[in-house]
Amino acid sequence: MPGEVLHTLCTSEIGGRRDARGEHPSACIAGTISGVTSPNWLDRYSAGDQATVWQEFRQLGAAVRADADLESEARAVCDEMARRARANIETIVTRLRSAGYRFHTNDDSQKDATAWLPPSNRAQQAIEWLESHFDAIPMTLVSWLTKVGDVWLVGTHPQWTNSAAADPLVIEAEASRYPLSSVVGYYAEELDAWEFDRTDEVSSGPFVLPLAPDRLHKSNVSGGAPYGLILPDATVEGTFAAEAPMPFVGYLNWVFEHGGFPGPITDENGWSIRRELAKDLHRL
């Protein structure tokens, strides 16, 4: 199987070692990956073998970028993932609206909010800025910015009053809900703050590109740091830092398995509503 071949190449080069994030170092296969024939990632992904394809990407780490053909195929998988994610979001938003759900801000005003905004020209600006300030960014982030847009599922369901406490999906890579503010300026401020804290020995953790409020802030309760992607990261998938770090696509699959609301549920109605929202969504 292609996965076995790629795994053998990867582990044989480095003796199976992994770095602190559980990935094989980028040196793995650096000299041999160019000799690997196409593993047909996109065909296999489209045929339903998504889990194996993502596992192979995780095993290869940054080494996928060492071969132009494999990098192109990996990006094609990320684009297909993003198209499926967008379709899932559109389905969930349609179902919520049909049920009388009101999307609103996560503050006392609860002003009406737009649930989903497609990519705009701000997406390319964000990509260019990110790629110029970091060694690399995950391929999935590029695909999300260009294919999905921004999603904000925070709100209130008429039959599920505490739905905002169930960690509704939010990914705002473009910050499209704030058209008068520069997303590049926001990212620059966050990076400057992180670099200052690191210099001042306040924080030694990696930089997390903020993409969403945490579970508590979504329900207008004081909480922790925003969710986001750890940067820099030259892997295909990237690591999403939420309540616990996890692979980005793994996080998204977990969210969609729960209808866009993966958090704790204390309302009886919430269980049945979440099951209905999750019906027939695409596996990423």
XYZ file of C-alpha atoms in Angstrom:
284
model
C 0.000 0.000 0.000
C 1.195 3.571 -0.634
C 0.865 4.368 3.061
C 3.138 1.482 3.989
C 5.748 2.567 1.456
C 5.706 6.152 2.692
C 5.809 5.081 6.327
C 8.779 2.794 5.651
C 10.650 5.561 3.871
C 9.951 7.970 6.681
C 10.792 5.778 9.656
C 13.808 4.149 8.041
C 15.452 7.524 7.552
C 15.157 8.533 11.210
C 14.703 5.326 13.118
C 11.104 6.132 13.986
C 11.988 9.208 16.053
C 9.405 11.954 16.406
C 9.758 15.547 17.474
C 8.087 17.170 20.485
C 4.798 17.520 18.593
C 4.694 13.842 17.644
C 5.622 14.487 14.011
C 8.557 13.050 12.142
C 11.249 15.716 11.715
C 11.321 17.519 8.406
C 14.665 15.891 7.620
C 12.789 12.619 7.193
C 12.804 11.569 3.546
C 14.413 14.830 2.535
C 16.715 12.985 0.211
C 14.423 10.152 -0.853
C 10.893 11.478 -1.174
C 11.538 12.668 -4.716
C 11.862 9.026 -5.738
C 8.408 8.074 -4.433
C 5.762 7.560 -7.085
C 2.439 9.307 -6.587
C 0.529 7.815 -3.658
C -2.754 8.895 -5.309
C -3.740 10.876 -2.251
C -6.572 12.797 -3.910
C -8.127 9.716 -5.527
C -7.929 7.753 -2.304
C -9.245 10.679 -0.269
C -12.177 11.149 -2.621
C -12.890 7.396 -2.529
C -13.366 7.486 1.251
C -9.869 6.723 2.585
C -9.533 10.079 4.316
C -8.171 8.766 7.616
C -5.244 6.954 5.979
C -4.375 9.926 3.777
C -4.211 12.299 6.752
C -2.184 9.781 8.713
C 0.348 9.602 5.883
C 0.572 13.393 5.834
C 1.195 13.377 9.589
C 3.923 10.769 9.204
C 5.643 12.720 6.466
C 5.496 16.037 8.294
C 7.195 18.851 6.384
C 8.895 16.405 3.992
C 5.902 16.552 1.631
C 7.236 19.926 0.471
C 10.507 18.339 -0.662
C 8.887 17.090 -3.878
C 6.884 19.484 -6.055
C 4.507 16.819 -7.398
C 3.688 15.469 -3.950
C 3.253 18.971 -2.570
C 0.832 19.772 -5.388
C -1.157 16.613 -4.697
C -1.239 17.361 -0.976
C -2.562 20.858 -1.703
C -5.262 19.341 -3.920
C -6.391 17.183 -0.981
C -6.468 20.258 1.264
C -8.597 22.097 -1.292
C -11.043 19.181 -1.431
C -11.120 19.096 2.371
C -11.966 22.794 2.388
C -14.764 22.363 -0.152
C -16.290 19.647 2.021
C -15.927 21.777 5.136
C -17.671 24.660 3.389
C -20.511 22.366 2.304
C -20.879 21.153 5.901
C -20.982 24.712 7.186
C -23.599 25.740 4.637
C -25.719 22.708 5.607
C -25.484 23.448 9.326
C -26.277 27.142 8.838
C -29.303 26.299 6.684
C -30.595 23.812 9.264
C -30.119 26.267 12.108
C -31.887 29.073 10.276
C -34.803 26.775 9.446
C -35.118 26.024 13.154
C -35.251 29.707 14.083
C -31.699 29.920 15.401
C -30.402 33.465 15.862
C -26.717 34.039 15.232
C -25.395 36.774 17.473
C -22.280 38.211 19.073
C -20.784 36.712 22.216
C -21.357 39.726 24.443
C -24.187 41.303 26.427
C -25.547 43.114 23.372
C -26.068 39.873 21.407
C -26.181 41.831 18.168
C -27.098 39.890 15.047
C -24.062 38.262 13.454
C -23.422 36.752 10.044
C -22.940 33.007 10.328
C -20.795 32.470 7.266
C -18.929 34.799 4.935
C -17.205 33.480 1.784
C -13.585 34.337 1.015
C -12.834 37.872 -0.119
C -9.703 39.650 -1.350
C -8.640 39.844 2.291
C -7.852 36.123 2.110
C -4.936 36.567 -0.267
C -3.669 39.506 1.779
C -3.696 37.320 4.881
C -1.881 34.474 3.109
C 0.820 36.769 1.748
C 1.385 38.357 5.144
C 1.518 35.027 6.959
C 3.898 33.469 4.439
C 6.188 36.502 4.650
C 6.339 36.443 8.466
C 6.674 32.713 9.096
C 8.903 30.065 7.566
C 5.785 28.171 6.482
C 2.089 27.865 7.230
C -0.031 24.686 7.013
C -1.476 23.925 3.597
C -4.881 23.495 5.209
C -4.853 27.115 6.349
C -4.256 28.341 2.799
C -7.094 26.155 1.519
C -9.419 27.328 4.284
C -8.722 30.970 3.513
C -9.247 30.568 -0.233
C -12.141 28.051 -0.249
C -14.129 28.374 2.983
C -14.123 31.867 4.429
C -15.203 32.722 7.983
C -17.739 30.871 10.103
C -19.431 32.017 13.334
C -22.015 29.626 14.804
C -22.417 31.427 18.130
C -26.060 32.142 18.821
C -29.244 30.946 20.494
C -31.581 28.127 19.468
C -35.266 28.539 20.379
C -35.376 24.971 21.722
C -31.808 24.964 23.087
C -31.283 28.121 25.078
C -27.694 27.449 26.169
C -26.415 26.376 22.730
C -23.645 28.991 22.930
C -22.144 27.007 25.813
C -21.627 23.964 23.562
C -18.500 25.431 21.934
C -20.064 26.334 18.541
C -17.690 26.295 15.595
C -15.885 29.554 14.923
C -13.015 29.987 12.460
C -12.368 33.594 11.488
C -9.110 33.594 9.549
C -10.129 36.643 7.509
C -11.980 38.470 10.275
C -14.610 39.346 7.660
C -17.122 40.429 10.296
C -14.876 43.453 10.861
C -14.551 44.958 7.362
C -13.208 48.267 8.651
C -10.353 46.590 10.524
C -7.246 45.118 8.948
C -6.822 41.411 9.581
C -3.136 41.784 8.723
C -2.867 44.549 11.307
C -4.546 42.325 13.885
C -2.171 39.446 13.174
C 0.801 41.810 13.367
C -0.335 43.085 16.775
C -0.755 39.532 18.067
C 2.688 38.519 16.808
C 4.292 41.625 18.322
C 2.623 40.905 21.666
C 3.826 37.303 21.578
C 7.380 38.355 20.711
C 7.348 40.921 23.544
C 6.115 38.322 26.040
C 8.763 35.876 24.873
C 11.503 38.496 25.225
C 10.173 39.395 28.657
C 10.103 35.684 29.583
C 6.362 35.885 30.219
C 5.670 33.078 27.761
C 7.863 30.452 26.142
C 5.054 28.723 24.231
C 4.668 28.744 20.448
C 2.803 31.471 18.613
C -0.864 30.653 18.094
C -2.613 32.447 15.245
C -5.925 33.445 16.897
C -8.913 32.183 14.914
C -11.698 31.824 17.489
C -12.636 32.675 21.057
C -12.338 29.798 23.483
C -15.353 27.766 24.648
C -16.108 30.033 27.612
C -15.775 33.320 25.754
C -18.183 32.034 23.106
C -20.843 31.911 25.801
C -19.871 35.355 27.164
C -17.997 34.019 30.177
C -14.443 35.002 31.039
C -12.183 32.227 29.792
C -8.770 31.497 28.377
C -6.667 32.162 25.305
C -8.189 32.080 21.816
C -8.203 28.899 19.746
C -5.931 28.919 16.738
C -3.214 27.329 14.632
C 0.341 26.999 15.891
C 2.830 28.790 13.616
C 5.221 28.382 11.929
C 4.304 24.929 10.636
C 5.429 23.403 7.334
C 3.226 20.298 7.607
C 0.176 19.691 5.457
C -2.397 19.748 8.242
C -1.085 21.848 11.083
C -1.938 21.750 14.784
C -5.029 23.467 16.149
C -4.662 24.698 19.724
C -8.077 24.517 21.381
C -8.672 23.190 24.882
C -6.039 20.651 23.890
C -3.807 20.759 20.795
C -4.893 18.401 18.028
C -4.451 18.033 14.258
C -6.524 20.696 12.502
C -8.549 18.322 10.332
C -9.001 16.018 13.312
C -10.484 18.969 15.178
C -12.811 19.826 12.289
C -14.026 16.220 11.947
C -14.738 16.121 15.675
C -16.725 19.361 15.401
C -18.779 18.157 12.421
C -19.441 14.798 14.075
C -21.206 16.890 16.721
C -23.118 19.094 14.293
C -20.867 22.103 14.828
C -21.387 22.068 18.621
C -18.819 19.674 20.160
C -18.905 21.046 23.699
C -20.721 19.857 26.827
C -24.531 19.711 26.713
C -26.689 20.117 29.797
C -29.986 20.705 27.998
C -31.943 17.576 27.006
C -33.045 19.163 23.748
C -29.432 19.827 22.845
C -28.689 16.139 22.256
C -31.428 15.616 19.680
C -30.759 18.946 17.973
C -27.057 18.155 17.676
C -27.780 14.724 16.181
C -30.002 16.301 13.529
C -27.386 18.913 12.690
C -24.716 16.234 12.239
C -26.720 14.042 9.857
C -25.040 13.252 6.519
C -22.222 15.749 6.867
C -19.056 15.114 4.856
C -16.065 13.431 6.420
C -12.978 15.609 5.869
